XYZ file of C-alpha atoms in Angstrom:
676
model
C 71.217 78.710 114.841
C 73.889 80.419 116.869
C 76.809 79.332 114.633
C 75.218 81.007 111.661
C 75.127 84.256 113.591
C 78.814 83.958 114.425
C 79.622 83.260 110.798
C 77.877 86.469 109.750
C 79.841 88.344 112.394
C 83.096 86.994 111.022
C 82.093 88.087 107.529
C 81.623 91.641 108.830
C 85.269 92.080 109.751
C 86.808 89.264 111.766
C 87.349 86.806 108.974
C 88.346 83.532 110.598
C 89.124 85.151 113.916
C 92.308 86.881 112.721
C 93.130 90.415 113.805
C 94.653 92.376 110.903
C 97.900 94.345 111.434
C 97.710 97.889 112.738
C 99.090 100.874 110.891
C 101.919 101.400 113.409
C 103.270 97.883 113.074
C 106.948 97.092 112.642
C 108.011 94.859 109.813
C 109.039 91.570 111.327
C 109.399 87.938 110.491
C 107.584 86.890 113.665
C 108.613 85.597 117.053
C 111.180 82.891 117.577
C 111.626 80.813 120.714
C 115.195 80.200 121.809
C 115.290 78.112 124.927
C 113.221 80.067 127.475
C 113.343 83.369 125.557
C 111.247 84.855 122.763
C 113.011 86.998 120.147
C 111.491 89.218 117.465
C 112.824 88.731 113.950
C 113.576 92.370 112.978
C 116.545 94.365 111.736
C 116.396 96.644 114.763
C 117.818 95.090 117.945
C 115.539 94.896 120.961
C 116.033 97.398 123.763
C 113.668 96.000 126.434
C 113.588 92.680 128.274
C 110.192 91.750 129.760
C 110.222 88.794 132.133
C 106.850 87.085 132.604
C 106.998 84.234 135.114
C 110.195 82.434 133.992
C 110.084 83.365 130.293
C 111.975 86.322 128.765
C 110.633 88.479 125.928
C 113.119 90.643 123.961
C 110.963 93.538 122.681
C 111.133 97.170 121.615
C 110.079 100.018 123.893
C 108.524 102.189 121.232
C 105.889 99.667 120.162
C 105.145 98.331 123.620
C 104.863 101.691 125.392
C 102.702 103.154 122.630
C 99.933 100.645 123.305
C 100.277 99.624 126.987
C 99.582 102.061 129.792
C 100.867 99.568 132.349
C 104.293 99.307 130.729
C 104.532 103.071 130.372
C 103.704 103.595 134.054
C 106.218 100.965 135.172
C 108.940 102.684 133.174
C 107.972 106.069 134.596
C 107.902 104.779 138.187
C 111.329 103.215 137.829
C 112.913 106.700 137.282
C 115.502 105.036 135.061
C 115.874 106.623 131.591
C 117.903 103.626 130.426
C 115.409 101.044 131.676
C 116.092 97.758 129.957
C 114.201 95.152 132.034
C 110.663 94.895 133.418
C 109.460 91.981 135.543
C 105.760 91.068 135.557
C 104.705 88.457 138.113
C 100.910 88.509 138.243
C 99.834 88.794 134.612
C 96.468 87.007 134.023
C 96.756 84.466 131.255
C 100.480 83.982 131.820
C 103.107 83.851 129.108
C 100.674 82.721 126.390
C 98.486 85.787 126.828
C 101.500 88.124 126.930
C 102.903 86.565 123.753
C 99.613 87.285 121.965
C 99.576 90.843 123.307
C 103.167 91.372 122.130
C 102.313 90.037 118.669
C 99.399 92.460 118.533
C 101.754 95.327 119.338
C 103.985 94.265 116.437
C 101.031 93.981 114.080
C 101.213 90.219 113.675
C 97.789 88.698 112.870
C 96.294 86.871 115.862
C 94.191 83.729 115.676
C 91.541 84.436 118.290
C 89.710 81.353 119.580
C 87.438 80.457 122.471
C 90.428 78.923 124.222
C 92.619 82.064 124.291
C 90.190 84.976 124.153
C 89.457 85.155 127.882
C 93.135 85.138 128.855
C 93.968 87.725 126.217
C 91.081 89.942 127.308
C 92.258 89.879 130.924
C 95.876 90.465 129.893
C 94.822 93.462 127.797
C 92.998 94.862 130.798
C 96.050 94.279 132.990
C 98.366 95.979 130.459
C 95.854 98.851 130.102
C 95.737 98.619 126.317
C 92.839 101.055 125.996
C 91.626 103.429 123.278
C 93.449 106.271 125.020
C 96.732 105.015 123.583
C 95.584 103.912 120.159
C 92.280 103.517 118.363
C 91.282 99.883 117.972
C 93.541 98.748 120.780
C 93.562 95.215 122.156
C 90.800 95.756 124.724
C 88.406 96.921 122.034
C 89.315 94.059 119.711
C 88.975 91.309 122.310
C 85.779 92.778 123.739
C 84.214 92.855 120.288
C 85.201 89.250 119.648
C 83.666 88.197 122.957
C 80.426 90.031 122.360
C 79.796 89.239 118.717
C 81.436 85.845 118.228
C 81.799 83.970 121.501
C 78.522 84.855 123.183
C 76.554 83.973 120.064
C 77.927 80.425 120.055
C 76.976 77.702 122.510
C 80.236 75.753 122.355
C 82.387 78.903 122.464
C 80.513 80.167 125.534
C 81.143 76.859 127.290
C 84.842 76.821 126.428
C 85.374 80.458 127.397
C 83.656 79.911 130.730
C 85.825 76.842 131.272
C 88.973 78.856 130.505
C 87.988 81.484 133.090
C 88.733 79.086 135.950
C 92.346 80.302 136.176
C 91.568 83.966 135.601
C 89.943 84.962 138.869
C 89.212 87.661 139.837
C 89.853 89.318 136.467
C 87.226 87.315 134.603
C 84.668 88.124 137.288
C 85.466 91.835 137.334
C 85.310 92.056 133.544
C 81.868 90.334 133.585
C 83.104 87.521 131.353
C 81.725 84.841 133.666
C 78.356 86.550 134.021
C 77.920 87.141 130.297
C 78.898 83.585 129.393
C 76.576 82.196 132.061
C 73.671 84.254 130.786
C 74.409 83.208 127.215
C 74.475 79.530 128.168
C 71.282 79.873 130.217
C 69.465 81.614 127.379
C 70.450 78.916 124.886
C 69.621 76.061 127.288
C 66.125 77.466 127.789
C 65.561 78.055 124.072
C 63.545 75.763 121.824
C 65.686 72.595 121.484
C 64.419 71.969 117.947
C 66.674 74.735 116.666
C 69.743 73.534 118.553
C 72.724 72.096 116.758
C 74.299 69.763 119.322
C 77.810 70.225 120.594
C 78.796 67.851 123.332
C 82.101 69.445 124.223
C 82.587 67.336 127.333
C 81.666 63.940 125.841
C 84.496 61.430 125.383
C 85.673 61.071 121.811
C 84.862 57.362 121.577
C 81.133 58.030 122.014
C 79.500 58.759 118.694
C 77.145 61.709 118.931
C 76.073 64.494 116.577
C 78.489 67.407 116.495
C 77.414 71.018 116.319
C 79.283 71.752 113.113
C 78.312 68.404 111.571
C 74.595 69.257 111.741
C 74.184 72.536 109.911
C 70.418 72.153 109.694
C 67.920 69.965 111.534
C 66.714 66.873 109.763
C 63.796 67.896 107.552
C 60.362 66.548 108.199
C 60.603 66.867 111.980
C 61.893 63.297 112.460
C 64.895 64.538 114.421
C 64.101 64.962 118.111
C 66.401 66.690 120.568
C 66.409 65.353 124.154
C 65.674 67.792 126.930
C 68.980 66.947 128.588
C 71.098 67.834 125.560
C 72.985 70.503 127.530
C 73.859 68.431 130.613
C 77.113 67.045 129.258
C 78.515 70.404 128.226
C 77.624 72.186 131.439
C 79.019 69.353 133.572
C 82.604 70.135 132.500
C 82.478 73.460 134.332
C 83.932 74.088 137.755
C 81.413 74.105 140.587
C 81.299 77.882 141.046
C 80.704 78.442 137.332
C 78.152 75.620 137.271
C 76.299 77.358 140.108
C 76.308 80.592 138.112
C 74.844 78.821 135.074
C 72.141 77.024 137.074
C 71.215 80.266 138.833
C 70.868 82.012 135.484
C 68.770 79.117 134.151
C 66.442 79.404 137.151
C 65.974 83.096 136.405
C 65.095 82.242 132.801
C 62.257 80.020 134.090
C 63.312 76.467 133.257
C 61.324 73.657 134.910
C 62.585 72.461 138.263
C 62.601 68.788 137.157
C 65.144 69.508 134.438
C 67.279 71.635 136.753
C 67.264 68.851 139.338
C 68.279 66.318 136.691
C 71.214 68.522 135.665
C 72.339 68.779 139.293
C 72.197 65.000 139.685
C 74.178 64.552 136.476
C 76.857 66.942 137.716
C 77.050 65.204 141.098
C 77.379 61.822 139.428
C 80.386 63.078 137.481
C 82.262 64.959 140.192
C 81.521 63.065 143.415
C 83.326 59.703 143.461
C 81.079 58.391 146.261
C 78.122 58.111 143.886
C 78.310 55.064 141.606
C 75.952 53.147 139.389
C 74.747 50.125 141.308
C 73.998 48.078 138.216
C 77.474 47.992 136.696
C 79.505 49.008 139.751
C 81.846 51.200 137.714
C 83.283 54.577 138.559
C 81.632 57.936 138.346
C 82.775 59.172 134.953
C 80.355 60.914 132.699
C 79.761 57.698 130.786
C 78.265 56.122 133.890
C 75.647 58.825 134.001
C 74.515 58.102 130.464
C 73.735 55.029 128.468
C 76.117 55.935 125.703
C 73.497 57.263 123.332
C 73.458 60.919 122.519
C 69.778 60.957 121.692
C 68.272 59.468 124.833
C 69.751 59.356 128.302
C 67.923 58.400 131.483
C 68.723 59.265 135.077
C 67.380 56.741 137.548
C 68.359 57.613 141.064
C 65.532 55.688 142.733
C 67.528 53.033 144.491
C 70.119 52.440 141.744
C 72.902 54.057 143.755
C 74.615 53.085 146.936
C 77.343 54.436 149.113
C 80.725 52.813 148.600
C 82.979 52.681 151.641
C 86.354 53.861 150.426
C 89.238 51.484 150.962
C 91.468 52.809 153.767
C 94.462 52.288 151.507
C 93.032 54.794 149.008
C 93.352 57.823 151.218
C 91.893 61.092 150.018
C 94.085 64.163 150.216
C 93.047 67.235 152.136
C 92.666 69.224 148.916
C 90.292 66.621 147.476
C 88.260 66.635 150.676
C 87.910 70.411 150.521
C 86.932 70.319 146.852
C 84.268 67.670 147.403
C 82.979 69.472 150.462
C 82.653 72.662 148.430
C 80.843 70.786 145.643
C 78.321 69.280 148.074
C 77.703 72.589 149.815
C 77.212 74.346 146.480
C 74.835 71.683 145.181
C 72.744 71.847 148.348
C 72.469 75.613 148.011
C 71.127 75.473 144.421
C 68.649 72.608 144.836
C 65.202 73.689 143.629
C 62.771 74.109 146.538
C 60.106 71.917 144.922
C 59.480 68.523 146.476
C 60.195 66.232 143.529
C 62.950 68.211 141.835
C 65.475 65.477 142.726
C 64.934 61.936 143.937
C 65.039 60.972 147.577
C 67.722 58.408 146.812
C 70.018 61.130 145.487
C 69.380 63.301 148.532
C 70.271 60.435 150.864
C 73.473 59.762 148.944
C 74.347 63.436 149.180
C 73.512 63.442 152.885
C 75.713 60.431 153.544
C 78.676 62.078 151.840
C 77.965 65.344 153.639
C 78.293 63.567 156.973
C 81.558 61.959 155.919
C 83.102 65.203 154.651
C 81.904 67.296 157.632
C 79.756 69.712 155.659
C 78.423 72.787 157.470
C 75.749 71.735 160.022
C 73.216 74.252 158.718
C 73.393 72.781 155.219
C 73.188 69.231 156.588
C 70.045 70.166 158.504
C 68.561 71.714 155.377
C 69.336 68.551 153.452
C 67.711 66.415 156.155
C 64.558 68.508 155.865
C 64.565 67.976 152.106
C 64.795 64.216 152.648
C 61.933 64.392 155.136
C 59.751 66.057 152.497
C 59.899 62.946 150.302
C 60.875 60.289 152.825
C 58.208 57.907 151.501
C 60.248 57.578 148.276
C 63.316 56.176 150.039
C 64.409 52.553 149.931
C 65.981 50.355 152.565
C 69.329 50.386 150.772
C 69.379 54.172 150.880
C 68.771 54.278 154.632
C 71.587 51.877 155.528
C 74.041 54.728 156.050
C 77.123 53.771 158.065
C 77.720 55.609 161.294
C 80.800 57.803 161.005
C 80.496 59.509 164.374
C 81.514 58.289 167.820
C 78.511 55.976 168.077
C 79.216 52.274 168.418
C 76.332 51.222 166.199
C 76.998 49.985 162.692
C 74.369 52.210 161.057
C 73.406 55.794 161.785
C 70.093 55.157 163.562
C 69.970 58.690 164.958
C 70.018 60.106 161.423
C 67.045 57.966 160.387
C 65.240 59.080 163.539
C 65.755 62.738 162.580
C 64.598 62.086 159.025
C 61.436 60.442 160.334
C 60.787 63.411 162.618
C 61.149 65.805 159.674
C 58.695 63.673 157.707
C 56.113 63.757 160.498
C 56.539 67.517 160.932
C 56.072 67.970 157.193
C 52.905 65.862 157.293
C 51.492 67.943 160.134
C 52.354 71.146 158.283
C 50.590 69.965 155.140
C 47.542 68.857 157.112
C 47.234 72.250 158.803
C 47.978 74.291 155.682
C 44.966 76.125 154.181
C 45.447 74.528 150.760
C 41.830 73.501 150.428
C 40.387 76.845 151.420
C 40.545 78.050 147.829
C 37.962 75.399 146.940
C 34.337 75.525 147.902
C 31.604 73.000 148.470
C 32.052 69.620 146.822
C 35.476 70.483 145.393
C 36.831 71.277 148.865
C 35.520 67.963 150.210
C 37.047 65.990 147.360
C 40.357 67.840 147.704
C 40.498 67.172 151.444
C 39.683 63.486 150.919
C 42.361 63.149 148.261
C 44.934 64.848 150.472
C 44.046 62.674 153.460
C 44.265 59.527 151.339
C 47.680 60.453 149.921
C 48.998 61.346 153.378
C 47.794 58.031 154.771
C 49.390 56.120 151.901
C 52.650 57.982 152.471
C 52.600 57.112 156.167
C 51.928 53.461 155.389
C 54.869 53.342 152.977
C 57.105 54.988 155.561
C 55.892 52.501 158.189
C 56.870 49.561 155.985
C 60.216 51.210 155.308
C 60.891 51.792 159.012
C 59.916 48.200 159.863
C 62.344 46.876 157.249
C 65.047 49.185 158.567
C 64.454 48.020 162.131
C 64.682 44.391 161.025
C 68.049 45.111 159.428
C 69.620 47.170 162.212
C 68.242 44.894 164.959
C 71.049 42.455 164.160
C 73.519 44.971 165.561
C 74.321 43.901 169.116
C 75.376 47.440 170.013
C 71.935 48.860 169.240
C 70.286 49.850 172.503
C 66.741 48.884 173.374
C 65.786 52.517 173.864
C 66.814 53.530 170.324
C 64.949 50.579 168.862
C 61.823 51.351 170.851
C 61.862 55.094 170.114
C 62.204 54.525 166.370
C 59.503 51.847 166.360
C 57.031 54.015 168.274
C 57.727 57.244 166.348
C 54.939 56.655 163.844
C 51.274 56.842 164.905
C 49.269 53.623 165.251
C 47.152 54.483 162.222
C 50.221 54.239 159.970
C 50.337 50.441 160.360
C 47.425 48.284 159.322
C 49.481 45.162 160.043
C 52.298 44.705 162.549
C 54.002 41.758 160.877
C 56.974 43.952 160.000
C 57.342 45.056 163.602
C 57.090 41.448 164.752
C 59.955 40.457 162.431
C 62.017 43.353 163.761
C 61.289 42.372 167.372
C 62.150 38.747 166.675
C 65.433 39.789 165.008
C 66.310 41.939 168.011
C 65.580 39.050 170.392
C 67.814 36.748 168.347
C 70.711 39.210 168.397
C 70.257 40.033 172.116
C 69.703 36.736 173.939
C 70.752 38.189 177.302
C 67.720 40.461 177.673
C 65.875 40.186 180.959
C 62.194 39.297 181.219
C 61.308 42.920 181.894
C 63.262 44.120 178.841
C 61.618 41.515 176.618
C 58.173 42.617 177.757
C 59.145 46.235 177.168
C 60.362 45.361 173.677
C 57.154 43.535 172.770
C 55.025 46.535 173.732
C 55.956 48.228 170.446
C 53.674 45.849 168.494
C 49.939 45.221 168.679
C 49.054 41.533 168.837
C 45.641 42.212 167.323
C 47.306 43.482 164.089
C 49.263 40.293 163.406
C 48.355 38.064 160.487
C 47.574 34.349 160.771
C 51.089 33.330 159.757
C 52.649 35.740 162.234
C 50.375 34.462 165.020
C 51.309 30.865 164.261
C 54.991 31.763 164.374
C 54.581 33.767 167.581
C 52.694 30.910 169.297
C 55.749 28.677 168.808
C 58.385 31.358 169.440
C 60.262 30.522 172.630
C 61.981 33.914 172.686
C 58.732 35.776 173.352
C 57.430 36.230 176.902
C 54.595 33.890 177.890
C 52.223 36.795 178.387
C 52.745 37.918 174.782
C 52.097 34.403 173.488
C 48.819 34.281 175.429
C 47.807 37.673 174.026
C 48.571 36.508 170.495
C 46.498 33.335 170.852
C 43.645 35.180 172.527
C 43.518 37.859 169.821
C 43.625 35.198 167.123
C 40.756 33.348 168.750
C 38.709 36.553 168.830
C 39.404 37.184 165.152
C 38.436 33.634 164.265
C 35.199 33.890 166.226
C 34.363 37.195 164.587
C 35.123 35.777 161.165
C 32.904 32.764 161.799
C 30.107 34.981 163.061
C 30.371 37.293 160.053
C 30.409 34.374 157.662
C 27.348 32.878 159.372
C 25.452 36.148 159.072
C 26.521 36.545 155.472
C 25.546 32.994 154.563
C 22.165 33.419 156.263
C 21.530 36.605 154.316
C 22.682 35.158 150.979
C 20.993 31.771 151.365
C 18.243 32.847 148.992
C 20.718 33.571 146.242
C 23.678 31.202 146.790
C 23.490 27.486 147.541
C 25.105 26.275 150.736
C 27.908 23.734 150.464
C 26.595 20.237 150.657
C 29.012 18.914 153.202
C 32.090 19.727 155.261
C 34.133 17.672 152.834
C 33.278 20.046 149.989
C 34.436 23.030 152.040
C 37.724 21.363 152.870
C 38.360 20.475 149.245
C 38.002 24.147 148.307
C 40.488 25.249 150.972
C 44.240 25.287 150.244
C 46.221 22.537 151.948
C 48.598 24.984 153.648
C 45.674 26.858 155.191
C 44.098 23.597 156.412
C 47.338 22.526 158.096
C 47.782 25.946 159.666
C 44.186 25.967 160.868
C 44.554 22.489 162.403
C 47.701 23.444 164.274
C 46.177 26.716 165.484
C 42.991 24.955 166.621
C 45.022 22.372 168.524
C 46.969 25.106 170.293
C 43.764 26.935 171.162
C 42.169 23.784 172.631
C 45.283 23.105 174.685
C 45.253 26.650 175.970
C 41.553 26.371 176.866
C 42.185 23.191 178.866
C 45.048 24.854 180.723
C 42.912 27.886 181.486
C 40.052 25.684 182.824
C 42.517 23.824 185.052
C 43.880 27.063 186.384
C 40.328 28.312 187.118
C 39.466 25.154 189.095
C 42.630 25.418 191.135
C 41.894 29.055 191.728
C 38.405 28.277 193.098
C 39.808 25.598 195.417
C 42.413 27.974 196.737
C 39.763 30.627 197.269
C 37.575 28.227 199.338
C 40.554 27.189 201.437
C 41.391 30.799 201.996
C 37.864 31.606 203.211
C 37.945 28.639 205.647
C 41.266 29.741 207.032
C 39.982 33.287 207.432
C 36.937 32.121 209.471
C 39.088 29.946 211.696
C 41.514 32.782 212.202
C 38.719 35.194 213.143
C 37.389 32.708 215.708
C 40.782 32.330 217.329
C 41.250 36.060 217.303
C 37.969 36.629 219.192
C 39.002 34.161 221.875
C 42.320 35.906 222.386
C 40.655 39.294 222.721
C 38.875 38.298 226.060
C 40.822 39.262 229.272
C 42.253 36.738 231.793
C 40.397 38.471 234.769
C 36.951 37.984 233.314
C 37.781 34.421 232.360
C 38.881 33.791 235.967
C 35.597 35.113 237.404
C 33.684 33.015 234.896
C 35.556 29.933 236.011
C 34.924 30.778 239.718
C 31.195 31.368 239.179
C 30.986 28.181 237.237
C 32.628 26.204 240.046
C 30.313 27.793 242.666
C 27.266 26.953 240.637
C 28.478 23.390 240.186
C 29.037 22.962 243.992
C 25.598 24.306 244.762
C 24.043 21.928 242.313
C 25.938 18.998 243.804
C 24.824 19.896 247.357
C 21.267 20.230 246.225
C 21.424 16.831 244.670
C 22.692 15.321 247.886
C 19.907 16.912 249.877
C 17.346 15.704 247.423
C 18.687 12.216 247.621
C 18.471 11.961 251.586
C 15.355 13.915 252.767
C 13.974 13.865 256.428
C 10.487 12.736 257.477
C 9.355 16.153 258.635
C 10.468 17.744 255.464
C 8.591 15.159 253.504
C 5.441 15.778 255.505
C 5.749 19.534 255.135
C 6.377 19.112 251.552
C 3.433 16.901 251.056
C 1.112 19.198 252.942
C 2.295 22.219 250.941
C 1.636 20.463 247.753
C -1.826 19.481 248.941
C -2.612 22.983 249.947
C -1.413 24.317 246.808
C -3.409 21.864 244.894
C -6.596 22.634 246.906
C -6.163 26.326 246.438
């Protein structure tokens, strides 16, 4: 497609990329290298020595000054009529570009290619070889070759952009980088069916179709071009030029999934910390592909892991700066869409960003991106070593921040008016679908966090507060079962046997005993590391669930008795029950009966103690009332009692020895009283 256009351009006047001699050329046999000096094979001796870097060029003033404004101005500024030497230190393109420019001045045909055109174009601009000095000067020639030949070819655009890495800022100022980037972006976004492949960056041992080997697509439409056909070529570019290409591709409207895949491919090639987990090899381009030019897959969902670099293999400061710049640039060009790149790739990038001390603002932005798709992460991705001053083995604080970003993102999506555009039944269905997906995401994150807690709980330096905060970060509705939390708690208790009773109770508060399964309850009932109160709660909740299950089954059997026959005997039911469940049920029932007996014994002892306490209280109140009476009143009571007793004794004595007169008087009184 594009090569045919370049061929037609060459037919119009460039031939095979050779510039024809000019009319003011000097007859010469060419240039000859003698040691570190270039000499022109002419009959006229040279009268000017031009030193570029450490190479000398023996040239003629008349030809050089007639085409270069820079050389003319240097000779004029020197004020030396017999000037014989000019030193150039900062020529873009170096000695190779100056040699081509000198050959052009002498009319020697030049073989312009994608490898030398950018350097020659910048050198021509530096030497000011414009149309003011001669028509068809070097600037015009090189500019025409760039516009009509290079930019119409995919492979030439890639190679020219690659060659511009050592030509800054000249290549930028001359718009070579921008034009090549736009050309590459336009071709990458074009219909791939018309593309003739050219994997310029692929190793030579990998067999793949070449651009010039496939002049026309295979007829009949049997030849299919993969959507990632341009990844390999673009990945050979330096990071700043790669950013320019990706930015131009975004402007052209390419899908964000393909852009994200290209970014992951580039990171796999240039960041040594990202390796393929399956084969464990390095991060060359071959590790990012399966070796087939027609179909290449990029699976970043858990297939990568962070490799801790051997301390012996120290990284130089220059390499650290380069990798830091690559990571910062990749973060800045990530598409804003949620699923443009995988969560595993983002976590790998985040881990390396922490190691290389990337700018905090970019790290925070990357953490937010991870939080957007945190439910896609795996446990292996979250086990990021702690590179800060923390004593913990893994970076628990980082996972805590990622979880907070995920929860904030969930709240933002719940409160966003995304369903307001719908009406009636559609709005209800959309809201239900969104709520269901959010709940599923939270449940996946809950399982992930529980697995992470189980893994990091083995670290003896992990504080109880960090464990508890991370375990309680998610809402209760995110966990339908707390078996994962129970495993994490049990692992923490194993690794921290010196916890006090209060700390163990505090640790067990993170889980709900009513959400434990039968197997977890059986394990917890026999777990000596758990506090006794937690064991009682587990058994009590299991008993309630069993009673509810029996009641529900009874109601269901009573309702379905008209349609389903009841089992003939208990033996039939047991035969239909798995043996493991029967054994577990027997052990659980035995534990429940033992616990019931202990509870009844405790209740009886409690009643006895309560009765004894009431008896002691009554006795104490009686004694207290006696002590409250004063000693003075008690003395008077004793004295009155003694007086009354003496009077009664005297009366008794008198009654026992009465006189005769008294008897007579007494008798008469009685008689009178009786008569009256």
